[in-house]
């Protein structure tokens, strides 16, 4: 039950990667992603200490908020992506003039393709130390996974890579919950400043309650800070709610308006395709949800980043294939396309003909790597053979094809 360790207890894929890059399909439903200020308001309802502040979309109001909460203030871009600090989306203001300047600079700023429409102004905190804390679900262990680190403020993926021992992990059986004693042992294992222990235990237990009772998929505080006067406090909030549970929480309707729109998903869904947009550079087309999921995982495994999940189901004909290629081709992040087909009811030669015809219809920017196996794969490969070039490649196995596509995407 209680398990402090730096590996993931025998699961084939690290939960750090899969739920993050692929939240929807593994969750069996979509998530509702909160902006920082919504996450802080969510936290506050569970008694987690956050700074006094308010959100706005205009500069005059930003100054009025700053006057009310008291200087210095922090002006923070509200977008559905992290790393805002590095991108110039988090600025300290000591007076009204600085607040006005930062507010006008940050509103309209493009942060990784997200245009800032809302800013959050809060009273600035003094920071002695920055920590990291989160709860998520380890699906393979069927337990909640708590992660706590004395190395906060930076991306947790970086800590996980460079210094995995600096993350104290705890697997919590939902039946047991997180007792005070267990939580304290976890905090001690993370080796925070002793002055932070009591405050951290209190916040982590409240965060756990928020995670469970709020039906969240992810609750993350980075940084969780210790102030010079010994207060522990949430300075950032990343919350994803399980969309399947929305009907149990009527107030979650308030988040509809601020949900990020993914143009790729809208275009794909309009074509009737099972598509989920991801952030990477390898476009994925596969037949069957299971194979599509494995394709996404294998791309991650060989060091690449999938741009999407796309299951074309049984219909690997030219129309479906052309539609799928069009959607993927319109994604500017895509640098290579991996078509992974295992012929079953849909036979290899039908798939091959569909691909050849679709390629004639869509003017592709990226090379395609195909892995074709299953029923009539030999016939299908024979059809593709005369069309092979540096724009259309074939590999014998899923792993070979993934490696090839990832290499092309990085080239
Ligand atoms: P992110 O970059 O999107 O994760 O945005 P954060 O909300 O985590 O802010 C980035 C960094 O800005 C934090 O790690 C802090 O170092 C700094 N920061 C944010 N709020 C405050 C504050 O109230 N006071 C001080 N001194 N620094 C802050
Ligand atoms: Mn942060």
Coordinates of C-alpha atoms in Angstrom, one line a residue, residues 128-360:
X128 CA 11.9 30.9 0.2
X129 CA 11.5 27.5 -1.6
X130 CA 9.6 26.1 -4.5
X131 CA 8.2 22.5 -4.4
X132 CA 6.2 20.3 -6.7
X133 CA 3.0 18.4 -5.8
X134 CA 0.5 16.4 -7.8
X135 CA -2.1 13.6 -7.7
X136 CA -2.9 11.6 -10.8
X137 CA -4.1 8.1 -11.6
X138 CA -1.7 5.3 -12.2
X139 CA -4.0 3.2 -14.4
X140 CA -1.9 0.1 -14.5
X141 CA -1.6 0.0 -10.7
X142 CA -5.3 1.0 -10.3
X143 CA -4.2 3.4 -7.6
X144 CA -3.8 7.1 -7.2
X145 CA -0.2 8.4 -7.6
X146 CA 1.0 11.3 -5.5
X147 CA 4.2 13.0 -6.5
X148 CA 6.1 15.4 -4.3
X149 CA 9.4 17.0 -4.9
X150 CA 11.6 19.6 -3.1
X151 CA 12.7 20.5 -6.7
X152 CA 9.7 22.5 -7.8
X153 CA 9.2 25.5 -10.1
X154 CA 10.8 23.6 -13.0
X155 CA 9.0 21.1 -15.2
X156 CA 8.5 17.9 -13.4
X157 CA 9.5 15.9 -16.6
X158 CA 12.9 17.5 -16.3
X159 CA 13.3 16.5 -12.7
X160 CA 12.1 13.0 -13.6
X161 CA 14.7 12.7 -16.2
X162 CA 17.7 14.3 -14.5
X163 CA 17.1 13.5 -10.9
X164 CA 14.3 10.9 -10.5
X165 CA 15.2 10.3 -6.8
X166 CA 14.2 13.8 -6.1
X167 CA 10.5 12.8 -6.6
X168 CA 8.9 11.1 -3.7
X169 CA 6.0 8.9 -5.0
X170 CA 3.2 7.4 -3.2
X171 CA 0.6 5.0 -4.5
X172 CA -2.7 5.4 -2.7
X173 CA -5.5 2.8 -2.6
X174 CA -8.7 4.7 -3.0
X175 CA -10.2 2.6 -0.2
X176 CA -7.5 3.6 2.2
X177 CA -7.4 7.3 1.4
X178 CA -4.5 9.4 2.6
X179 CA -4.2 9.5 6.4
X180 CA -2.3 12.1 8.3
X181 CA 0.4 9.7 9.3
X182 CA 0.9 8.3 5.8
X183 CA 0.9 11.8 4.4
X184 CA 3.5 12.9 6.9
X185 CA 5.8 10.0 6.1
X186 CA 5.5 10.9 2.4
X187 CA 6.4 14.6 3.1
X188 CA 9.4 13.5 5.1
X189 CA 10.5 11.2 2.3
X190 CA 10.5 14.2 0.0
X191 CA 12.9 16.0 2.2
X192 CA 11.3 19.4 2.1
X193 CA 12.5 22.1 4.5
X194 CA 11.3 21.0 8.0
X195 CA 9.6 24.3 8.3
X196 CA 7.2 23.3 5.5
X197 CA 6.2 19.9 6.9
X198 CA 3.0 20.8 8.7
X199 CA 1.8 23.1 6.0
X200 CA 2.6 20.6 3.3
X201 CA 0.8 17.7 5.1
X202 CA -2.3 19.9 5.5
X203 CA -2.3 21.1 1.8
X204 CA -1.6 17.6 0.4
X205 CA -4.5 16.1 2.3
X206 CA -6.8 18.8 1.1
X207 CA -5.4 18.4 -2.5
X208 CA -6.1 14.7 -2.2
X209 CA -9.7 15.4 -1.1
X210 CA -10.1 17.9 -4.0
X211 CA -8.7 15.3 -6.4
X212 CA -11.1 12.6 -5.3
X213 CA -14.3 14.5 -4.4
X214 CA -13.8 16.8 -7.4
X215 CA -13.5 13.9 -9.8
X216 CA -10.2 15.2 -11.1
X217 CA -7.8 13.4 -13.5
X218 CA -4.9 15.6 -12.4
X219 CA -4.4 18.1 -9.6
X220 CA -0.9 19.7 -9.8
X221 CA 0.7 22.5 -7.8
X222 CA 4.0 23.8 -9.3
X223 CA 5.3 25.6 -7.5
X224 CA 4.0 24.9 -4.0
X225 CA 5.9 27.4 -2.1
X226 CA 7.3 27.9 1.4
X227 CA 7.4 31.6 2.3
X228 CA 10.2 33.2 4.5
X229 CA 7.6 33.3 7.3
X230 CA 6.9 29.6 7.1
X231 CA 3.6 29.6 5.2
X232 CA 3.0 26.9 2.6
X233 CA 0.9 28.1 -0.3
X234 CA -0.2 27.2 -3.9
X235 CA 1.4 29.6 -6.4
X236 CA 0.1 27.8 -9.5
X237 CA -2.7 25.4 -10.3
X238 CA -3.1 22.8 -13.0
X239 CA -6.4 20.9 -12.8
X240 CA -8.0 18.5 -15.3
X241 CA -11.5 17.2 -14.4
X242 CA -12.9 14.0 -15.6
X243 CA -15.6 15.0 -18.1
X244 CA -17.5 11.8 -17.4
X245 CA -18.2 13.1 -13.9
X246 CA -19.5 16.5 -15.1
X247 CA -23.1 15.5 -14.7
X248 CA -22.5 14.9 -11.0
X249 CA -21.1 18.5 -10.7
X250 CA -23.6 20.9 -12.2
X251 CA -21.2 23.8 -11.4
X252 CA -18.6 22.4 -13.8
X253 CA -20.8 23.8 -16.6
X254 CA -19.0 27.2 -15.9
X255 CA -15.8 25.7 -17.5
X256 CA -17.4 25.0 -20.9
X257 CA -16.8 28.5 -22.3
X258 CA -13.0 28.4 -21.6
X259 CA -12.3 25.0 -22.9
X260 CA -9.6 25.1 -25.5
X261 CA -10.9 24.5 -29.1
X262 CA -8.8 22.2 -31.2
X263 CA -9.3 23.1 -34.9
X264 CA -7.8 19.8 -35.9
X265 CA -10.3 17.9 -33.8
X266 CA -13.2 19.9 -35.1
X267 CA -12.1 19.2 -38.7
X268 CA -11.6 15.5 -38.0
X269 CA -14.9 15.0 -36.2
X270 CA -16.7 16.8 -39.0
X271 CA -15.3 14.0 -41.3
X272 CA -16.5 11.4 -38.8
X273 CA -12.9 10.4 -37.8
X274 CA -12.0 9.2 -34.3
X275 CA -9.3 11.8 -33.7
X276 CA -7.6 13.2 -30.6
X277 CA -5.1 16.1 -31.1
X278 CA -1.7 15.7 -29.3
X279 CA 1.3 18.0 -29.3
X280 CA 4.0 16.1 -31.2
X281 CA 5.3 15.9 -34.7
X282 CA 4.5 12.3 -35.8
X283 CA 1.0 12.1 -37.4
X284 CA -0.7 8.7 -36.7
X285 CA -3.2 6.8 -38.7
X286 CA -4.2 3.3 -37.6
X287 CA -7.1 1.0 -37.9
X288 CA -8.7 0.0 -34.6
X289 CA -8.6 1.9 -31.3
X290 CA -6.2 -0.6 -29.7
X291 CA -3.7 -0.4 -32.5
X292 CA -3.9 3.4 -32.7
X293 CA -3.2 3.5 -28.9
X294 CA -0.3 1.1 -29.3
X295 CA 1.0 3.3 -32.1
X296 CA 1.0 6.4 -30.0
X297 CA 2.8 4.5 -27.2
X298 CA 5.4 3.0 -29.5
X299 CA 6.2 6.4 -30.9
X300 CA 6.7 7.7 -27.4
X301 CA 8.8 4.6 -26.6
X302 CA 11.3 5.2 -29.4
X303 CA 11.7 8.8 -28.4
X304 CA 9.2 10.6 -30.6
X305 CA 6.1 12.6 -30.0
X306 CA 2.8 11.7 -31.6
X307 CA 0.8 14.6 -33.1
X308 CA -2.5 12.8 -32.8
X309 CA -4.5 9.6 -32.2
X310 CA -6.5 8.6 -35.2
X311 CA -8.5 5.4 -35.6
X312 CA -9.9 5.0 -39.1
X313 CA -11.7 1.8 -38.0
X314 CA -12.5 -0.7 -40.6
X315 CA -12.9 1.8 -43.4
X316 CA -9.4 2.1 -44.9
X317 CA -10.8 3.1 -48.3
X318 CA -9.6 6.0 -50.3
X319 CA -12.2 8.4 -49.0
X320 CA -11.4 7.7 -45.4
X321 CA -7.7 7.7 -46.0
X322 CA -7.8 10.9 -47.9
X323 CA -9.8 12.6 -45.1
X324 CA -7.4 11.3 -42.5
X325 CA -4.3 12.5 -44.5
X326 CA -5.9 15.9 -45.0
X327 CA -6.5 16.5 -41.3
X328 CA -3.0 15.4 -40.5
X329 CA -1.5 17.4 -43.3
X330 CA -3.2 20.6 -42.0
X331 CA -1.4 20.2 -38.6
X332 CA 1.6 22.5 -38.9
X333 CA 3.5 20.5 -36.2
X334 CA 3.5 17.3 -38.3
X335 CA 6.8 16.4 -39.8
X336 CA 6.2 12.7 -40.6
X337 CA 3.2 10.4 -40.9
X338 CA 3.0 6.8 -39.6
X339 CA 0.3 4.7 -41.2
X340 CA -0.1 1.5 -39.1
X341 CA -2.5 -1.0 -40.6
X342 CA -3.2 -4.5 -39.5
X343 CA -5.6 -6.0 -42.1
X344 CA -8.5 -8.0 -40.8
X345 CA -11.9 -7.6 -42.4
X346 CA -10.3 -4.8 -44.3
X347 CA -7.8 -6.6 -46.6
X348 CA -4.3 -5.4 -47.3
X349 CA -4.9 -4.7 -51.0
X350 CA -7.9 -2.5 -50.2
X351 CA -5.8 -0.5 -47.8
X352 CA -3.0 -0.2 -50.3
X353 CA -5.3 1.0 -53.0
X354 CA -6.9 3.4 -50.6
X355 CA -3.5 4.9 -49.7
X356 CA -2.3 5.2 -53.3
X357 CA -5.5 6.9 -54.4
X358 CA -5.6 9.2 -51.3
X359 CA -2.0 10.3 -51.9
X360 CA -3.0 11.3 -55.4

